[in-house]
Amino acid sequence: MHIVMVEPEIPGNTGNVARLCAANHMSLHLVKPLGFSIDDKHLKRAGLDYWSLVDVQVHENFQEVLDAYKEHRFFYLTTKSEQCYADIQFQEDDFLVFGKETKGLPEDLLKANPERCFRVPMIEDARSLNLSNTVAIVSYEAMRQLGFPGLAKGGIGIQNLK
């Protein structure tokens, strides 16, 4: 599974997503411009000591990601869709694409891919969820559908979650 953050602005969110990617063996793609330095202390603090476990790739623009992974499926998470993320039938090499905290994904990208746009349901009056929370919600649904591939199944017992 691949997580793509397009022009992320808040280092703490990116650090949290990096930690999630490390713990779940997902690749993290960061699309420039970034609103911080990858060496930022807040970014490192949020990711703690997990950075060595993360496959982080930095791209100059989103088209570079599309060109490099033509054979893969891309899903765009946005508040501007009526389709629910839980309706996606995930595959292991899917790309989950998230926009920047203040504006989301570019409107032209969403309009060009309406069948690939999905949202996390919430009440009408809520503008959006925190970006790192949204990444966690959607990525864990994907892993649940796939049977939590490669993850330790201890703790409360993943077999009880199905």
Coordinates of C-alpha atoms in Angstrom, one line a residue:
M1 CA 0.0 0.0 0.0
H2 CA 1.2 3.5 -0.8
I3 CA 0.2 6.7 1.0
V4 CA 0.7 10.0 -1.0
M5 CA 0.6 13.3 0.7
V6 CA 0.3 16.1 -1.8
E7 CA 1.9 19.4 -0.6
P8 CA 1.6 18.6 3.2
E9 CA 1.9 21.7 5.3
I10 CA 2.0 20.6 9.0
P11 CA 5.1 18.6 10.1
G12 CA 3.3 16.9 13.0
N13 CA 0.7 15.4 10.6
T14 CA 3.4 14.1 8.2
G15 CA 5.4 12.7 11.2
N16 CA 2.3 10.9 12.4
V17 CA 1.6 9.5 8.9
A18 CA 5.3 8.4 8.6
R19 CA 5.0 6.5 11.9
L20 CA 1.8 4.9 10.7
C21 CA 3.5 3.9 7.4
A22 CA 6.5 2.5 9.3
A23 CA 4.3 0.4 11.6
N24 CA 2.2 -1.0 8.8
H25 CA 4.9 -1.4 6.1
M26 CA 3.4 1.2 3.7
S27 CA 5.4 3.5 1.4
L28 CA 5.1 7.2 2.0
H29 CA 5.2 9.6 -1.0
L30 CA 5.6 13.3 -0.3
V31 CA 4.8 15.7 -3.1
K32 CA 6.5 19.1 -3.2
P33 CA 6.3 21.8 -2.2
L34 CA 6.4 20.7 1.4
G35 CA 5.5 23.2 4.1
F36 CA 8.5 22.2 6.2
S37 CA 11.9 20.6 5.9
I38 CA 12.1 16.9 6.2
D39 CA 14.8 17.5 8.9
D40 CA 12.2 19.6 10.9
K41 CA 12.4 18.8 14.6
H42 CA 8.6 18.7 14.9
L43 CA 8.4 16.2 12.0
K44 CA 11.1 14.0 13.6
R45 CA 9.4 14.2 17.0
A46 CA 6.1 13.1 15.7
G47 CA 7.7 10.1 13.8
L48 CA 9.9 9.4 16.8
D49 CA 12.5 6.7 16.1
Y50 CA 10.5 5.2 13.2
W51 CA 12.1 7.1 10.4
S52 CA 14.5 4.3 9.6
L53 CA 11.5 1.9 9.1
V54 CA 9.8 4.2 6.5
D55 CA 10.2 4.0 2.7
V56 CA 9.9 7.8 2.1
Q57 CA 10.0 9.0 -1.5
V58 CA 9.9 12.8 -2.3
H59 CA 8.5 13.8 -5.6
E60 CA 8.8 17.2 -7.4
N61 CA 5.1 17.1 -8.4
F62 CA 2.1 14.8 -8.5
Q63 CA 2.5 14.0 -12.2
E64 CA 5.9 12.5 -11.3
V65 CA 4.1 10.0 -9.1
L66 CA 1.5 9.2 -11.7
D67 CA 4.2 8.6 -14.4
A68 CA 6.3 6.4 -12.1
Y69 CA 3.4 4.2 -11.1
K70 CA 1.3 4.0 -14.2
E71 CA 0.2 0.4 -13.6
H72 CA -1.3 1.2 -10.1
R73 CA -4.7 2.3 -9.0
F74 CA -5.0 5.7 -7.4
F75 CA -7.8 6.8 -5.0
Y76 CA -8.3 10.4 -4.0
L77 CA -9.6 11.3 -0.5
T78 CA -11.6 14.4 -0.4
T79 CA -14.5 16.0 1.4
K80 CA -15.9 16.9 -2.1
S81 CA -17.1 13.4 -2.9
E82 CA -20.3 11.5 -2.0
Q83 CA -18.7 8.1 -2.3
C84 CA -17.6 6.4 1.0
Y85 CA -14.0 5.1 1.4
A86 CA -15.4 1.8 2.8
D87 CA -16.9 1.1 -0.6
I88 CA -13.4 0.8 -2.2
Q89 CA -12.3 -2.8 -2.9
F90 CA -8.7 -2.3 -2.0
Q91 CA -5.7 -4.1 -3.6
E92 CA -2.2 -4.4 -2.0
D93 CA -0.5 -1.9 -4.3
D94 CA -3.1 0.8 -4.3
F95 CA -2.2 4.5 -3.8
L96 CA -4.2 6.5 -1.4
V97 CA -3.8 10.2 -2.2
F98 CA -4.4 13.0 0.4
G99 CA -4.2 16.7 -0.2
K100 CA -2.7 19.5 1.9
E101 CA -4.4 20.4 5.2
T102 CA -5.7 23.9 4.2
K103 CA -7.1 23.1 0.7
G104 CA -7.2 19.4 0.0
L105 CA -6.4 18.1 -3.5
P106 CA -6.5 20.3 -6.6
E107 CA -10.0 20.7 -8.0
D108 CA -8.9 19.7 -11.5
L109 CA -7.5 16.4 -10.3
L110 CA -10.8 15.6 -8.6
K111 CA -12.9 16.6 -11.6
A112 CA -10.7 14.4 -13.8
N113 CA -11.2 11.4 -11.6
P114 CA -14.7 11.5 -10.0
E115 CA -15.0 7.7 -9.9
R116 CA -11.8 7.5 -7.9
C117 CA -12.8 10.2 -5.3
F118 CA -13.9 9.1 -1.8
R119 CA -14.6 10.6 1.5
V120 CA -14.8 9.7 5.2
P121 CA -18.4 10.3 6.3
M122 CA -19.1 13.0 8.9
I123 CA -21.8 15.5 9.8
E124 CA -22.6 18.3 7.4
D125 CA -21.3 21.0 9.8
A126 CA -17.8 19.5 10.2
R127 CA -15.4 20.9 7.6
S128 CA -13.0 18.0 7.7
L129 CA -11.0 15.6 9.9
N130 CA -7.4 16.0 10.8
L131 CA -5.3 14.7 7.9
S132 CA -3.3 12.1 9.8
N133 CA -6.5 10.8 11.4
T134 CA -8.0 10.4 7.9
V135 CA -5.0 8.6 6.6
A136 CA -5.2 6.2 9.6
I137 CA -9.0 5.6 9.1
V138 CA -8.7 4.8 5.4
S139 CA -5.5 2.8 5.5
Y140 CA -6.7 0.6 8.3
E141 CA -9.9 -0.2 6.3
A142 CA -7.6 -1.1 3.4
M143 CA -5.5 -3.4 5.6
R144 CA -8.6 -4.9 7.2
Q145 CA -10.0 -5.9 3.7
L146 CA -6.6 -7.4 2.8
G147 CA -6.4 -9.4 6.0
F148 CA -3.7 -7.2 7.6
P149 CA -0.9 -8.6 5.4
G150 CA 2.5 -8.8 7.1
L151 CA 1.4 -7.4 10.4
A152 CA 1.7 -9.0 13.8
K153 CA -1.6 -10.4 14.9
G154 CA -1.1 -10.2 18.6
G155 CA -2.7 -7.9 21.2
I156 CA -6.5 -7.9 21.1
G157 CA -6.5 -10.5 18.3
I158 CA -7.0 -9.3 14.8
Q159 CA -9.0 -12.4 14.0
N160 CA -11.7 -10.9 16.3
L161 CA -11.9 -7.7 14.2
K162 CA -13.1 -9.4 11.0

